[in-house]
PDB file of C-alpha atoms in Angstrom:
ATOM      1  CA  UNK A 125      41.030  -4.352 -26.414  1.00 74.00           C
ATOM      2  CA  UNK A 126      40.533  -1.949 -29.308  1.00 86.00           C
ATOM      3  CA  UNK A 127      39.066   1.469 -28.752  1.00 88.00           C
ATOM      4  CA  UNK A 128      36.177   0.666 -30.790  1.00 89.00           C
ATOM      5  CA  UNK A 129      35.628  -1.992 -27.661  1.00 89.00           C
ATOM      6  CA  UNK A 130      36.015   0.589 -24.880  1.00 91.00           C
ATOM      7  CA  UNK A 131      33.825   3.117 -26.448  1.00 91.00           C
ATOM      8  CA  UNK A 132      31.028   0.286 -27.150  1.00 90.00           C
ATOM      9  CA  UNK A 133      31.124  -0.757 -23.398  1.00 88.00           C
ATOM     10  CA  UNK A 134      31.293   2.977 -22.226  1.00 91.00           C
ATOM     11  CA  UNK A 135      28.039   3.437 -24.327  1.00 91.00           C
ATOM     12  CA  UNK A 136      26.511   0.459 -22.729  1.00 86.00           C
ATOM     13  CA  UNK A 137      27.282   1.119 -19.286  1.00 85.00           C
ATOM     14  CA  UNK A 138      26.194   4.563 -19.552  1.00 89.00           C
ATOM     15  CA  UNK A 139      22.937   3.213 -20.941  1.00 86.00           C
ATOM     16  CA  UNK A 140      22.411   1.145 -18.221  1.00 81.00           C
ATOM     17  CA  UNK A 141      23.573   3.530 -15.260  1.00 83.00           C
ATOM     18  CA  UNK A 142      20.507   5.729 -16.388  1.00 84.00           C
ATOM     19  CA  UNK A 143      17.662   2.934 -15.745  1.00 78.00           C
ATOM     20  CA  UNK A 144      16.825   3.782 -12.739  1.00 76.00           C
ATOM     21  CA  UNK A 145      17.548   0.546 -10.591  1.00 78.00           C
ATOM     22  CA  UNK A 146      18.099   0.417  -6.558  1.00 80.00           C
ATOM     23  CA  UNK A 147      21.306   1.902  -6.573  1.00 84.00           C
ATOM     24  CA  UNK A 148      19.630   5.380  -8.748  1.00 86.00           C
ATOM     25  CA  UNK A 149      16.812   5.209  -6.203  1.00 83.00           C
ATOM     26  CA  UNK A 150      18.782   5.038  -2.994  1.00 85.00           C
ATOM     27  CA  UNK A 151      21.161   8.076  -3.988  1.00 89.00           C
ATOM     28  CA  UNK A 152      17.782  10.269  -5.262  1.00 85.00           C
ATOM     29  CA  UNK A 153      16.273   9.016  -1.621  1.00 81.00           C
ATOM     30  CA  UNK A 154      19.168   9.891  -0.090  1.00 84.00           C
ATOM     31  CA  UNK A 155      19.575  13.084  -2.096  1.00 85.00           C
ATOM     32  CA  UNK A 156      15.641  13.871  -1.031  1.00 78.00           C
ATOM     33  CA  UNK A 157      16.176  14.026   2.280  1.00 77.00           C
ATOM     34  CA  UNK A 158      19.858  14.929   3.243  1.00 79.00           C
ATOM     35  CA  UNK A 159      20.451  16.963   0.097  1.00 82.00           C
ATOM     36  CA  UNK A 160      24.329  16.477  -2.496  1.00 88.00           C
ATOM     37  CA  UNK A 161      26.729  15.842  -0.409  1.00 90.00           C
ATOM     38  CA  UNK A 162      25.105  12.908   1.509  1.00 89.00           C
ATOM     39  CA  UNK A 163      24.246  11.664  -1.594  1.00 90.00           C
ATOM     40  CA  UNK A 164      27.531  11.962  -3.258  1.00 91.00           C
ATOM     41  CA  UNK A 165      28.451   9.910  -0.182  1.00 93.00           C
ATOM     42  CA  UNK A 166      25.985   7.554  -0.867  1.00 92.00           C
ATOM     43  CA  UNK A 167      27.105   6.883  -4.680  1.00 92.00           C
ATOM     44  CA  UNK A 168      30.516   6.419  -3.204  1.00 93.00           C
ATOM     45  CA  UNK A 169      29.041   3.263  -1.398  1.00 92.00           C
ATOM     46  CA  UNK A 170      27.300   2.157  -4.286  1.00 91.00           C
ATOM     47  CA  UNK A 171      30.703   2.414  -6.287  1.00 91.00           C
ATOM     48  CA  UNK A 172      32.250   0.836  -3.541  1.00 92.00           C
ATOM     49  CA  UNK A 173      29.541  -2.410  -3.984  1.00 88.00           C
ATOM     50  CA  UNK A 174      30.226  -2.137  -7.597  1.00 85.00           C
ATOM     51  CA  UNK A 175      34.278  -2.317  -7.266  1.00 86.00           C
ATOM     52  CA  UNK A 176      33.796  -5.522  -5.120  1.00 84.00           C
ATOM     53  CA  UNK A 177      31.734  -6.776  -7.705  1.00 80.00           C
ATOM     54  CA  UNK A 178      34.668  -6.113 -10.168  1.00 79.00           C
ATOM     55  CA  UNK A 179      36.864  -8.049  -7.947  1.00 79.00           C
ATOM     56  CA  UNK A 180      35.232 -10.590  -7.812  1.00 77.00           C
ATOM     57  CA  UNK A 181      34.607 -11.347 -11.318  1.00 73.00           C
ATOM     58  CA  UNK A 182      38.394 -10.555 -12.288  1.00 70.00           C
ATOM     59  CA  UNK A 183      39.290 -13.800  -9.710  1.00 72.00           C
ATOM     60  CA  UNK A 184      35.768 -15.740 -11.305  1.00 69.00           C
ATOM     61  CA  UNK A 185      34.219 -16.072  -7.505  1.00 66.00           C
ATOM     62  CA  UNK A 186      31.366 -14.103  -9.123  1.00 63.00           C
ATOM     63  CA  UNK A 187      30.777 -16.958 -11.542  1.00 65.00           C
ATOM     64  CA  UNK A 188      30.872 -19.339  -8.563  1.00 66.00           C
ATOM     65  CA  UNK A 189      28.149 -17.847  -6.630  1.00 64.00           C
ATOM     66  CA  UNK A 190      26.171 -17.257 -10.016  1.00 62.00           C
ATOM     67  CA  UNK A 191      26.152 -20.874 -10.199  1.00 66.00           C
ATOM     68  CA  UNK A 192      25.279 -21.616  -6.931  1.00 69.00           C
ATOM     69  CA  UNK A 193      21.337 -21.563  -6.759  1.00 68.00           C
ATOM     70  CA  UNK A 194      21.416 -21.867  -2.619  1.00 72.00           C
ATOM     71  CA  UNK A 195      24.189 -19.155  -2.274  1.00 68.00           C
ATOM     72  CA  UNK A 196      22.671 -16.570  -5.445  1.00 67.00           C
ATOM     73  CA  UNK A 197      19.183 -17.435  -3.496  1.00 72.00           C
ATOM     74  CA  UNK A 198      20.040 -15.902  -0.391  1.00 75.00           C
ATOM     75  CA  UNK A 199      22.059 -12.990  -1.614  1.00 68.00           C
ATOM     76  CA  UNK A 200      19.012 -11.836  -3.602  1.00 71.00           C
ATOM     77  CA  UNK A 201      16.229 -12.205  -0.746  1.00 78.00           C
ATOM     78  CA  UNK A 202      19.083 -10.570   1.710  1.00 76.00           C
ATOM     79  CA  UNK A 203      18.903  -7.408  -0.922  1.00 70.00           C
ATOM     80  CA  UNK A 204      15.236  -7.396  -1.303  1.00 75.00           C
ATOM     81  CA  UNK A 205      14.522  -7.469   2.606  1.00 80.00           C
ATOM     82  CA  UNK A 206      17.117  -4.956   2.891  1.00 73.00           C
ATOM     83  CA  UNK A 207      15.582  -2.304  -0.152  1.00 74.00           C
ATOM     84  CA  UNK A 208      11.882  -3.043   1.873  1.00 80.00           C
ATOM     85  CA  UNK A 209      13.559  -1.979   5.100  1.00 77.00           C
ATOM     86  CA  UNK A 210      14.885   0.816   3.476  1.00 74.00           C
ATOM     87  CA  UNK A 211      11.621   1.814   1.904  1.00 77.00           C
ATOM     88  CA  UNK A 212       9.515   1.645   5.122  1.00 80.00           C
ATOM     89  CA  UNK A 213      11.912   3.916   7.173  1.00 75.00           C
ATOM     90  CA  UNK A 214      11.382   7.034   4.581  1.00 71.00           C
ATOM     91  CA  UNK A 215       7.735   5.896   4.437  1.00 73.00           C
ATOM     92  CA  UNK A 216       7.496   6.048   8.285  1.00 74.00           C
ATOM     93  CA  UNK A 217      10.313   8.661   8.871  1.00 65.00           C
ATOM     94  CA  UNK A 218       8.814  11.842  10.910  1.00 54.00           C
ATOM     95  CA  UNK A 219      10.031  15.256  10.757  1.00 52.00           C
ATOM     96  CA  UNK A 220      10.544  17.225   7.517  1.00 50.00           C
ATOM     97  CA  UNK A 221      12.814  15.767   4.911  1.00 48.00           C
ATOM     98  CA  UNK A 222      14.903  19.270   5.302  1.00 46.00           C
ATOM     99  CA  UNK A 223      15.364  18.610   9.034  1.00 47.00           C
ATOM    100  CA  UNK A 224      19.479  18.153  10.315  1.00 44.00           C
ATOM    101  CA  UNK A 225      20.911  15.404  10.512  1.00 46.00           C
ATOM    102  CA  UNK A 226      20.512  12.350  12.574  1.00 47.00           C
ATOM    103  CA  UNK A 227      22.426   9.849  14.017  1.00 44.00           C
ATOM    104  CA  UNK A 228      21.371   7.490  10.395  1.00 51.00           C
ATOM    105  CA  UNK A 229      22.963  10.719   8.426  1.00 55.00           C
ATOM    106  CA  UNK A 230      26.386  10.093   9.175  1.00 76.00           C
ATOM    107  CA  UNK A 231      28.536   9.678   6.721  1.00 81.00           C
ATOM    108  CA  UNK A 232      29.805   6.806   7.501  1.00 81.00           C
ATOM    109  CA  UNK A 233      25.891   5.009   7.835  1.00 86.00           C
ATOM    110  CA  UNK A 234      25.161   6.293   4.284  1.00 89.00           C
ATOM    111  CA  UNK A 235      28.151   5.214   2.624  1.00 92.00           C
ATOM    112  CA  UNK A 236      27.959   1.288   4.378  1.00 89.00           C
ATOM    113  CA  UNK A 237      24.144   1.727   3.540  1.00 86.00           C
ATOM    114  CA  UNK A 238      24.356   2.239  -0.162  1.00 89.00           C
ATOM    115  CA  UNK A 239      27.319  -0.377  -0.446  1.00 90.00           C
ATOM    116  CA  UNK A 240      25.170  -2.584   1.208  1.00 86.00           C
ATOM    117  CA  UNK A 241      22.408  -2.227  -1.240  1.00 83.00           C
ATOM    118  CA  UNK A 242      24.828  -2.725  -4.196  1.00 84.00           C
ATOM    119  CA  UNK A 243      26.384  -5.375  -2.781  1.00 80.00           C
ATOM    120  CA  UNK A 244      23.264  -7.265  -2.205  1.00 76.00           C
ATOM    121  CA  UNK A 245      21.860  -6.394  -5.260  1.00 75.00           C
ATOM    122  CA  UNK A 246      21.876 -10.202  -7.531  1.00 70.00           C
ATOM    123  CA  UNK A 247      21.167  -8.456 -10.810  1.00 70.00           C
ATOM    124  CA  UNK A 248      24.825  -6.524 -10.733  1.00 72.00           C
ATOM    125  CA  UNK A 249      26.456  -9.604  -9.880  1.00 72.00           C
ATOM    126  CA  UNK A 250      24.953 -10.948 -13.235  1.00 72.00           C
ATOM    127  CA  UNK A 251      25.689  -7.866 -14.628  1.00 72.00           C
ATOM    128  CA  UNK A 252      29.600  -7.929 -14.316  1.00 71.00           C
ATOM    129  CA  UNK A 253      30.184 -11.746 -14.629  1.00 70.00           C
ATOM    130  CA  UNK A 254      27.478 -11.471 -18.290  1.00 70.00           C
ATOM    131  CA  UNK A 255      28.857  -8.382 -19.671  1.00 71.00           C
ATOM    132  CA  UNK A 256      32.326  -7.805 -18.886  1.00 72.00           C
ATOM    133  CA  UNK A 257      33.601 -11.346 -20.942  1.00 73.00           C
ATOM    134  CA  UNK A 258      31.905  -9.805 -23.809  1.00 77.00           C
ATOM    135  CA  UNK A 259      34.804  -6.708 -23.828  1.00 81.00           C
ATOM    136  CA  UNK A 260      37.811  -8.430 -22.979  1.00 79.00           C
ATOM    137  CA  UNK A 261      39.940  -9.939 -25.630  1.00 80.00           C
ATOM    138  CA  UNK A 262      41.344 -13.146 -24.066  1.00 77.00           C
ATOM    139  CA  UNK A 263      44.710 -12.591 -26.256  1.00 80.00           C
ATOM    140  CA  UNK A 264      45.203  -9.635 -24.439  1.00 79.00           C
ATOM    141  CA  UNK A 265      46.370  -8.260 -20.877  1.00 80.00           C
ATOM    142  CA  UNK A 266      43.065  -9.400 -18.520  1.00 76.00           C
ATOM    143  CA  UNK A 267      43.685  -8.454 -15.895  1.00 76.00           C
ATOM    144  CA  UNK A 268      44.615  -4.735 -16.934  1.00 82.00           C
ATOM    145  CA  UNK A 269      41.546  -4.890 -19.582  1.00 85.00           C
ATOM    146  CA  UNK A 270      39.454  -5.341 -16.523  1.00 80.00           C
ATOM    147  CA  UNK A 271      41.006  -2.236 -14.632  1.00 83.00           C
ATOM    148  CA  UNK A 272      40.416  -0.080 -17.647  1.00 88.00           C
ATOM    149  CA  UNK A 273      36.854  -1.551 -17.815  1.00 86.00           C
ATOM    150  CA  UNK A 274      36.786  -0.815 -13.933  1.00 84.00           C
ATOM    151  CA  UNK A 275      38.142   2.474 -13.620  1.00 89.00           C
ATOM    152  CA  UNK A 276      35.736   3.456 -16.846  1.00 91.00           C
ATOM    153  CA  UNK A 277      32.659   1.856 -15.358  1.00 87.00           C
ATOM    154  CA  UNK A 278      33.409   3.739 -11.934  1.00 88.00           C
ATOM    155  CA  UNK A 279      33.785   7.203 -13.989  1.00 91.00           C
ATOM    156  CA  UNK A 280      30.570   6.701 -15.688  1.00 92.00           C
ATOM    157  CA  UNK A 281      28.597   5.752 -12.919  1.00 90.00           C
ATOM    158  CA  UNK A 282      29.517   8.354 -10.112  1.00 91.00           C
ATOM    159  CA  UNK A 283      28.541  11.095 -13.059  1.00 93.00           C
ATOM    160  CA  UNK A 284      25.617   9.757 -13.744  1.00 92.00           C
ATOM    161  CA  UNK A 285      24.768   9.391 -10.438  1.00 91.00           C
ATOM    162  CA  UNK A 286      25.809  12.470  -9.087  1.00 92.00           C
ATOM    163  CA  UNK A 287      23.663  13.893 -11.562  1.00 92.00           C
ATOM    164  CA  UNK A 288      20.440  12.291 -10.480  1.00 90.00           C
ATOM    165  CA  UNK A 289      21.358  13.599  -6.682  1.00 89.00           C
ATOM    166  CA  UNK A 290      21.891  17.000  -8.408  1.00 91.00           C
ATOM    167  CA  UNK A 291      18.348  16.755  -9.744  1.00 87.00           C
ATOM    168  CA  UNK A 292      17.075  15.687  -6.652  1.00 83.00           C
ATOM    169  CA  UNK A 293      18.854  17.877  -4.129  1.00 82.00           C
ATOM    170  CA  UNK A 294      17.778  20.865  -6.593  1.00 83.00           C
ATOM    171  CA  UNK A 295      14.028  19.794  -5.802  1.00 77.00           C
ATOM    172  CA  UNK A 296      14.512  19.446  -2.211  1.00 74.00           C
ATOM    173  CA  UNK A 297      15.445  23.095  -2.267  1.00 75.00           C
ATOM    174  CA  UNK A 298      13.021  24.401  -4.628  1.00 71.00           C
ATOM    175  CA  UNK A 299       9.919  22.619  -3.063  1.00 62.00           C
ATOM    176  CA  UNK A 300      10.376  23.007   0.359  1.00 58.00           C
ATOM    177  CA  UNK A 301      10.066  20.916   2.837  1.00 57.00           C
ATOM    178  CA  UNK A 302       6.718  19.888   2.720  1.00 60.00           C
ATOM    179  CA  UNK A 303       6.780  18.530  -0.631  1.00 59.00           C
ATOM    180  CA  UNK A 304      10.029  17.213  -0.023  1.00 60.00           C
ATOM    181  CA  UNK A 305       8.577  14.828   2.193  1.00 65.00           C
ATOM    182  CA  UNK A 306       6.291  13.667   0.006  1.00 67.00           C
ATOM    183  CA  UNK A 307       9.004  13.118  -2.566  1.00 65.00           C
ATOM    184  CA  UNK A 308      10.738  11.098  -0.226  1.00 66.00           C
ATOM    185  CA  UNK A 309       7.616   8.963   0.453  1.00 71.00           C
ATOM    186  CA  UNK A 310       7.335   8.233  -2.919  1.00 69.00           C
ATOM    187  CA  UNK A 311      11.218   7.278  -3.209  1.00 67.00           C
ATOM    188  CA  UNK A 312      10.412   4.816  -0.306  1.00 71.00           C
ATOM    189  CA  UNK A 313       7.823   3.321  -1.926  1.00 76.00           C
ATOM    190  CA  UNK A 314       9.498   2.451  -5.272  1.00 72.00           C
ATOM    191  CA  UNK A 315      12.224   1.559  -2.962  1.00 71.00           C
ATOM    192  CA  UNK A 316       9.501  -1.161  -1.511  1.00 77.00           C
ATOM    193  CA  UNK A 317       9.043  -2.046  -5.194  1.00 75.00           C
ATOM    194  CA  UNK A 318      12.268  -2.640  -5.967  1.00 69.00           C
ATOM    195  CA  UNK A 319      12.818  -5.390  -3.589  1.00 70.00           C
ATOM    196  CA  UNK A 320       9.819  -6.862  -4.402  1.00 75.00           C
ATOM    197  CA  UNK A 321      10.874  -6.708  -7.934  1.00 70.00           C
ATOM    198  CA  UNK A 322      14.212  -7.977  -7.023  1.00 64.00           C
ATOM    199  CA  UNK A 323      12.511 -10.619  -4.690  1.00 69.00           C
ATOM    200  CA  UNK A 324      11.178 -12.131  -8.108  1.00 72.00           C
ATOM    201  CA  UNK A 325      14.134 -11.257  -9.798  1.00 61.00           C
ATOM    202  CA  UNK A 326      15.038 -14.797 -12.090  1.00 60.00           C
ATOM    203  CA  UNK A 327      18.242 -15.903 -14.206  1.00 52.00           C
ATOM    204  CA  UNK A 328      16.870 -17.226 -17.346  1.00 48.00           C
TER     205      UNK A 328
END
């Protein structure tokens, strides 16, 4: 891999990291109403999800379940039931988005939360089995082409990330908790949309 190569694929996955997508929306959710920390937690997870991912397109399993209408099928409605769930528990949550945390704060629910969301997310399985052949030089070390990929897709991500639950843990503070609330609403809600976007979501 030359590092004209690497540099193209770090533009494109920074690129792509900013559209916000469920992974984006469950950290600024997350940051909305447990504030940085639980959402640097929460783009853990979501790196997490996107590490398996790696893994599994590195031993071509990705490719298999790609193929596999049934199997792709029911990971994507899995996902999209699981972003609607999501989306109607910060729609219905009471209490003020500033209040402490709850048994569904933990740590360790946030993190298996957002790797769940990642994880069942179709559209990055397509992601890493479409894009990552187009980096790798076949002449080369693979398998270490892919770690460098990996490690450089993981960098890029948690900063972007962590700078969307920046944004959002800044408003949190700033607004109070009234308006917090509402913020979170509204991150439900396009979390709603998201799985029905996903539901719908197609491989051309």
């Amino acid at each position: 891999m030359t590092l004209a190569t690497w540099l193209l694929f770090c533009v494109t996955e920074t690129v792509l990291c900013f559209i916000p997508g469920p992974a984006v929306l469950f950290v600024l959710a997350t940051a909305l109403r447990r504030g940085f920390a639980s959402a640097s937690i929460a783009a853990a997870g979501i790196l997490a999800g996107n590490t398996f991912y790696f893994a599994l397109s590195a031993t071509g399993i990705a490719a298999v379940i790609v193929a596999s209408h049934a199997v792709f099928g029911a990971l994507k409605w899995a996902g999209a039931a699981y972003l609607v769930w999501l989306g109607l528990r910060m729609l219905l949550a009471t209490g003020p988005a500033t209040a402490p945390q709850r048994e569904d704060g933990r740590a360790d629910r946030v993190f298996s939360r957002a790797f769940i969301v990642q994880a069942a997310n179709p559209k990055a399985l397509v992601f890493f089995v479409a894009l990552l052949p187009q980096f790798i030089n076949p002449a080369g070390s693979v398998p270490w082409q892919i770690l460098l990929l990996g490690l450089s897709s993981v960098v890029i991500e948690f900063t972007v990330l962590s700078l969307y639950a920046a944004l959002a843990a800044r408003a949190r503070t700033m607004t109070g908790a009234r308006f917090a609330s509402s913020l979170e609403r509204v991150g439900g809600a396009c979390l709603i949309a998201a799985g029905a976007r996903l539901a719908w979501f197609r491989i051309v």
